Coordinates of C-alpha atoms in Angstrom, one line a residue:
M1 CA -67.2 -15.0 -6.6
T2 CA -67.5 -12.6 -9.6
A3 CA -65.1 -12.3 -12.3
V4 CA -64.0 -8.8 -11.1
T5 CA -63.2 -10.3 -7.7
L6 CA -61.3 -13.2 -9.2
A7 CA -59.3 -10.7 -11.3
Y8 CA -58.4 -8.6 -8.3
S9 CA -57.4 -11.6 -6.4
A10 CA -55.1 -12.9 -9.1
K11 CA -53.5 -9.3 -9.3
A12 CA -53.0 -9.4 -5.4
I13 CA -51.3 -12.9 -5.6
C14 CA -49.0 -11.7 -8.4
L15 CA -48.1 -8.7 -6.4
L16 CA -47.4 -10.8 -3.3
L17 CA -45.4 -13.3 -5.1
S18 CA -43.4 -10.4 -6.9
L19 CA -42.6 -8.9 -3.5
C20 CA -41.5 -12.4 -2.0
A21 CA -39.2 -12.8 -5.0
L22 CA -37.8 -9.4 -4.6
Q23 CA -37.0 -10.1 -0.9
F24 CA -35.5 -13.4 -1.7
F25 CA -33.2 -11.8 -4.2
L26 CA -32.1 -9.0 -1.8
L27 CA -31.4 -11.5 0.9
F28 CA -29.5 -13.7 -1.5
A29 CA -27.4 -10.7 -2.7
A30 CA -26.6 -9.7 0.8
N31 CA -25.5 -13.2 1.7
Q32 CA -23.2 -13.3 -1.5
R33 CA -21.6 -10.1 -0.5
S34 CA -21.0 -11.0 3.1
T35 CA -19.6 -14.4 2.3
L36 CA -17.4 -13.3 -0.6
Q37 CA -13.8 -14.4 0.4
W38 CA -12.1 -11.1 1.8
W39 CA -8.7 -12.2 0.6
E40 CA -9.8 -12.2 -3.1
V41 CA -7.2 -10.2 -4.7
A42 CA -7.5 -8.0 -7.9
T43 CA -5.4 -6.2 -10.3
F44 CA -5.4 -3.2 -12.6
N45 CA -4.3 -3.0 -16.1
E46 CA -2.5 -0.1 -18.0
N47 CA -5.8 1.7 -18.8
G48 CA -6.6 1.6 -15.1
S49 CA -9.6 -0.8 -15.2
S50 CA -10.0 -3.5 -12.7
N51 CA -12.2 -6.5 -11.9
A52 CA -14.2 -4.4 -9.6
L53 CA -13.3 -6.2 -6.3
S54 CA -14.3 -3.2 -4.3
I55 CA -17.9 -3.2 -5.9
H56 CA -18.4 -6.7 -4.6
T57 CA -17.0 -6.1 -1.1
M58 CA -18.1 -2.4 -0.7
N59 CA -14.6 -1.8 0.8
R60 CA -13.3 1.9 0.6
T61 CA -9.6 1.0 1.5
A62 CA -7.0 -1.0 -0.5
I63 CA -3.8 -2.5 0.9
V64 CA -1.1 -2.9 -1.9
Y65 CA 1.8 -5.3 -1.4
A66 CA 4.7 -4.2 -3.4
S67 CA 7.7 -6.5 -4.4
K68 CA 9.8 -6.8 -7.4
Y69 CA 9.5 -10.5 -7.3
L70 CA 8.3 -13.3 -4.8
S71 CA 11.0 -15.3 -3.3
K72 CA 10.0 -17.8 -0.7
C73 CA 10.5 -15.6 2.1
K74 CA 8.5 -12.8 0.5
A75 CA 5.9 -15.1 -0.6
I76 CA 5.2 -16.3 3.0
R77 CA 4.9 -12.5 4.0
L78 CA 2.3 -11.9 1.3
E79 CA 0.3 -14.9 2.4
H80 CA 0.4 -13.8 6.0
L81 CA -0.9 -10.3 4.9
L82 CA -3.7 -12.0 2.8
Q83 CA -4.9 -14.1 5.9
T84 CA -4.7 -11.5 8.5
A85 CA -5.7 -8.4 6.9
P86 CA -9.1 -6.7 7.8
P87 CA -12.1 -7.9 6.0
S88 CA -12.9 -4.3 5.5
M89 CA -10.0 -4.0 3.1
D90 CA -8.9 -5.3 -0.3
V91 CA -5.6 -6.6 -0.9
W92 CA -3.6 -6.0 -4.2
F93 CA -0.3 -7.0 -5.4
F94 CA 2.2 -5.2 -7.6
H95 CA 5.5 -6.7 -8.9
N96 CA 8.3 -5.9 -11.4
H97 CA 9.9 -8.7 -13.3
D98 CA 11.8 -6.5 -15.8
I99 CA 15.2 -6.5 -14.0
L100 CA 15.2 -10.1 -12.7
N101 CA 17.6 -12.8 -13.7
E102 CA 16.1 -15.9 -15.2
T103 CA 16.4 -18.0 -11.8
E104 CA 14.5 -15.2 -10.0
K105 CA 11.9 -14.9 -12.7
R106 CA 11.1 -18.6 -12.7
Q107 CA 11.0 -18.6 -8.8
S108 CA 8.8 -15.7 -8.7
T109 CA 6.5 -16.9 -11.6
R110 CA 5.9 -20.3 -9.7
N111 CA 5.0 -18.5 -6.5
L112 CA 2.5 -16.2 -8.4
K113 CA 1.0 -19.3 -10.0
Y114 CA 0.4 -20.7 -6.3
F115 CA -1.3 -17.5 -5.2
E116 CA -3.3 -17.4 -8.3
D117 CA -4.5 -21.1 -7.9
K118 CA -5.2 -20.7 -4.0
Y119 CA -6.5 -17.1 -3.7
G120 CA -7.3 -16.1 -7.1
L121 CA -4.5 -13.5 -7.1
K122 CA -3.9 -11.5 -10.1
N123 CA -0.9 -9.4 -10.6
Y124 CA 0.3 -6.4 -12.4
N125 CA 4.0 -5.6 -13.7
Q126 CA 4.7 -2.1 -12.4
K127 CA 5.9 0.4 -14.9
G128 CA 7.1 4.0 -14.7
V129 CA 4.4 6.7 -14.9
G130 CA 6.5 9.5 -16.2
I131 CA 7.6 10.9 -13.0
K132 CA 11.3 12.0 -12.9
E133 CA 13.9 10.2 -10.8
P134 CA 14.7 10.3 -7.9
F135 CA 11.0 10.2 -6.8
D136 CA 10.8 6.8 -8.4
D137 CA 12.9 4.5 -10.4
A138 CA 12.8 1.1 -12.1
I139 CA 15.6 -0.4 -9.7
S140 CA 13.2 -0.1 -6.8
G141 CA 10.4 -1.2 -8.7
N142 CA 8.5 1.9 -9.6
S143 CA 6.2 1.3 -6.6
K144 CA 5.7 4.8 -5.7
G145 CA 4.4 6.1 -8.9
S146 CA 2.4 3.1 -9.4
L147 CA 0.8 3.6 -6.0
L148 CA -0.4 7.1 -7.1
K149 CA -1.6 5.9 -10.4
F150 CA -3.6 3.2 -8.7
V151 CA -5.3 5.5 -6.4
M152 CA -6.3 7.9 -9.1
S153 CA -7.3 5.0 -11.4
H154 CA -9.7 3.7 -8.8
P155 CA -12.2 6.3 -7.5
E156 CA -13.9 3.6 -5.5
Y157 CA -11.2 3.6 -3.0
D158 CA -10.8 6.6 -0.5
Y159 CA -7.4 5.4 0.6
A160 CA -4.7 2.9 -0.2
W161 CA -1.9 1.6 2.0
M162 CA 1.3 0.3 0.5
V163 CA 3.4 -2.4 2.4
E164 CA 6.7 -2.9 0.9
D165 CA 8.2 -6.4 1.1
D166 CA 10.8 -5.6 3.7
V167 CA 8.2 -4.8 6.4
M168 CA 7.4 -7.3 8.9
I169 CA 4.7 -7.6 11.6
T170 CA 5.1 -9.8 14.7
G171 CA 1.5 -10.9 14.7
D172 CA -1.6 -10.3 12.7
W173 CA -2.1 -7.3 10.3
R174 CA -5.6 -6.7 11.1
S175 CA -5.2 -4.8 14.5
F176 CA -2.6 -2.6 13.0
F177 CA -4.8 -1.4 10.0
E178 CA -8.0 -1.1 11.9
R179 CA -6.3 1.2 14.3
F180 CA -6.3 3.9 11.5
E181 CA -9.7 3.1 9.9
S182 CA -11.5 6.2 11.4
D183 CA -8.6 8.6 10.8
D184 CA -9.2 10.9 7.8
A185 CA -5.5 12.0 7.4
D186 CA -4.3 12.2 3.8
F187 CA -0.8 10.7 4.4
I188 CA -0.2 8.2 7.2
S189 CA 3.5 7.1 7.6
K190 CA 6.4 7.4 9.9
Q191 CA 7.8 10.9 10.1
V192 CA 11.5 11.6 10.5
E193 CA 13.3 14.8 11.1
H194 CA 16.2 15.9 8.7
K195 CA 19.0 18.3 9.1
R196 CA 19.8 20.6 6.2
D197 CA 22.6 18.3 5.1
W198 CA 20.4 15.3 4.2
Y199 CA 21.5 14.0 0.9
W200 CA 18.1 14.2 -0.8
Y201 CA 17.8 18.0 -0.1
H202 CA 20.9 18.6 -2.2
H203 CA 20.5 16.1 -5.1
D204 CA 17.7 16.4 -7.7
C205 CA 15.4 18.3 -5.5
K206 CA 13.7 21.5 -6.7
I207 CA 10.7 23.7 -5.8
D208 CA 9.9 26.2 -8.5
E209 CA 9.3 29.8 -7.9
D210 CA 5.7 30.6 -6.9
Y211 CA 4.9 27.0 -6.1
I212 CA 4.5 27.5 -2.4
S213 CA 3.1 30.8 -1.1
E214 CA 5.1 33.0 1.3
E215 CA 2.1 32.6 3.8
N216 CA 2.7 29.0 3.9
L217 CA 6.5 29.2 4.1
N218 CA 6.7 31.4 6.9
H219 CA 6.2 28.8 9.6
T220 CA 9.4 27.0 8.8
G221 CA 11.3 30.2 9.9
N222 CA 14.4 29.4 7.6
L223 CA 13.4 30.5 4.1
N224 CA 16.2 33.0 2.8
Q225 CA 14.6 33.1 -0.8
K226 CA 11.6 32.1 -2.6
A227 CA 12.6 31.9 -6.3
Q228 CA 14.0 28.5 -7.1
A229 CA 13.9 27.8 -3.3
K230 CA 16.5 25.3 -2.0
C231 CA 14.9 22.3 -0.5
D232 CA 16.9 22.5 2.7
E233 CA 15.7 26.0 3.3
I234 CA 12.1 24.9 3.1
L235 CA 11.8 21.3 4.2
N236 CA 12.8 19.7 7.6
W237 CA 11.1 16.4 7.7
A238 CA 10.4 13.4 5.5
A239 CA 7.8 10.7 5.4
L240 CA 9.2 7.0 5.1
W241 CA 7.3 5.0 2.3
P242 CA 7.9 1.4 3.4
L243 CA 4.5 1.7 5.1
I244 CA 2.3 4.5 4.0
R245 CA -1.4 5.4 3.5
V246 CA -2.4 7.8 0.8
S247 CA -5.6 9.5 0.2
K248 CA -7.3 10.0 -3.1
Q249 CA -6.9 13.7 -2.8
A250 CA -3.3 13.6 -1.8
A251 CA -2.4 11.2 -4.7
K252 CA -4.1 13.6 -7.1
H253 CA -2.2 16.5 -6.0
L254 CA 1.2 14.7 -5.7
M255 CA 0.9 13.1 -9.2
E256 CA -0.3 16.5 -10.9
D257 CA 2.5 18.5 -9.2
L258 CA 5.4 16.1 -9.9
L259 CA 4.2 15.6 -13.5
S260 CA 3.9 19.3 -14.1
G261 CA 7.6 19.8 -13.0
F262 CA 6.6 22.2 -10.2
I263 CA 8.5 20.1 -7.8
Q264 CA 11.1 17.4 -8.2
G265 CA 12.8 15.1 -5.6
H266 CA 13.0 12.1 -3.6
H267 CA 9.5 10.6 -2.6
E268 CA 10.3 11.1 1.2
A269 CA 10.9 14.7 0.9
M270 CA 8.0 15.5 -1.4
V271 CA 5.3 14.7 1.1
Q272 CA 6.1 17.9 3.0
A273 CA 6.4 20.0 -0.1
I274 CA 2.9 19.0 -1.0
I275 CA 1.4 19.6 2.2
L276 CA 2.9 23.1 2.3
K277 CA 1.4 23.7 -1.1
H278 CA -2.0 22.3 -0.2
P279 CA -2.3 23.1 3.5
T280 CA -5.8 21.3 3.8
L281 CA -4.0 18.0 3.3
K282 CA -3.5 16.3 6.7
F283 CA -0.4 14.2 7.8
R284 CA -0.4 11.6 10.6
T285 CA 2.8 10.0 11.8
I286 CA 2.6 6.3 12.9
S287 CA 3.4 6.1 16.5
S288 CA 6.6 4.3 17.7
D289 CA 4.4 2.2 20.0
V290 CA 2.8 0.3 16.9
A291 CA 5.7 0.6 14.3
N292 CA 9.6 0.7 14.6
V293 CA 10.2 2.0 11.0
M294 CA 13.5 3.3 10.0
A295 CA 15.1 4.2 6.6
G296 CA 16.0 1.2 4.8
S297 CA 18.3 0.3 1.9
W298 CA 18.5 -2.1 -1.0
G299 CA 21.0 -3.4 -3.3
P300 CA 24.5 -4.7 -1.7
W301 CA 23.3 -3.6 1.6
A302 CA 20.2 -5.6 1.7
D303 CA 21.8 -8.7 2.8
S304 CA 23.7 -7.1 5.8
A305 CA 23.3 -9.2 9.0
K306 CA 22.0 -6.0 10.9
L307 CA 18.8 -5.8 8.8
K308 CA 17.2 -8.8 10.6
L309 CA 14.5 -8.4 13.1
D310 CA 17.2 -9.0 15.8
M311 CA 18.4 -5.5 15.4
F312 CA 15.2 -4.2 17.0
Q313 CA 15.6 -5.9 20.3
P314 CA 13.5 -5.9 22.4
V315 CA 10.9 -7.2 19.8
S316 CA 7.2 -6.8 20.9
M317 CA 4.2 -8.7 19.6
G318 CA 1.8 -7.1 17.4
K319 CA 4.3 -4.4 16.1
V320 CA 5.6 -3.6 12.7
Y321 CA 9.3 -3.4 11.9
H322 CA 11.3 -2.0 9.0
P323 CA 13.7 -2.9 7.6
V324 CA 13.5 -6.6 8.0
K325 CA 15.2 -7.9 4.7
C326 CA 14.5 -11.3 3.3
E327 CA 18.0 -11.2 1.7
A328 CA 19.4 -10.8 5.3
Y329 CA 18.5 -14.5 6.1
K330 CA 21.1 -16.6 4.2
D331 CA 19.3 -19.7 5.6
L332 CA 16.0 -18.7 4.4
A333 CA 12.5 -20.3 4.8
G334 CA 12.5 -24.0 5.7
T335 CA 15.4 -23.7 7.9
E336 CA 15.6 -23.5 11.6
E337 CA 16.1 -19.8 12.0
F338 CA 13.3 -18.9 9.8
E339 CA 10.9 -21.5 11.3
R340 CA 11.8 -20.2 14.7
L341 CA 11.1 -16.7 13.6
M342 CA 7.6 -17.7 12.3
E343 CA 6.7 -19.8 15.3
D344 CA 7.8 -17.1 17.8
Y345 CA 5.7 -14.3 16.1
G346 CA 2.4 -16.2 15.2
W347 CA 3.0 -16.9 11.7
K348 CA 2.0 -20.2 10.0
K349 CA 3.8 -22.1 7.3
H350 CA 1.3 -22.2 4.4
G351 CA 1.5 -24.9 1.6
T352 CA 4.4 -26.7 0.1
A353 CA 3.9 -24.8 -3.2
I354 CA 5.7 -21.7 -2.1
V355 CA 9.4 -22.3 -3.3

């Protein structure tokens, strides 16, 4: 064998080894991606950066669980979401400890530590993003503005769901979320009709002159004047936010228009205003077959006995209900009523570290 032949043979062997190494690397990377635990939870900080969870999972939809703090009941709900959400979606967690008393803060901190240790959960303390009330406020946790900021800060996601802590599902979350995976709507939530005397049409609701064109307003059939138009003359339905999906484009328009001052008002009313301004945006209401979502309440009304799951009788499996307040259950997790609730609807009690 000549020296030239030996040289060519050596090059061929090197090329073959390189190709084999490349193939092994690609197979290893694919395996790592497929075996990454889908319930890993990430966070974002004040400049919008993240630990790039979606880059690893290649997921295009995020689920945000929003709660001011994690009581035992709310922690169990969060864990149920983590364990039953679709593998195709990333779960994030927002909280707000700024207005808690010391007892609540200690309890929430201990439960957060449990999720950090078991799931790698990281958390973010929600803060206001400059949007005027009543769209968002600190008492309710600034969750609406934080959701918009999150979507705009994470271009890797096309959509983000928000699940508030008084939303309950009788079964697993996976079937609910996967129902909408192929839906390209910009807003998905429960739609409710409102009469002109609705409180939020008359309190701190404003649509500036020339914000919405006459062409887009005509279909409402009840506009008397355009300049500084009254909300009750333009709007006639609202989008409930306890369970909502927002697209990247919708979040951008909503955030920009609210911060500019062109519109001002309650978050439930502003979705229709944005769609009238940007008619290419699509809204999809959640069917009553899969979700019984009603307007809720917080504060001194949250512990009312009527805000338990029992108020929705008959209760169906695999359906979402709101409001089901943890505060309504005086004999919370660990007692007979709550244990029966989890047993009847397919929940499991996870870990004694939840307090």
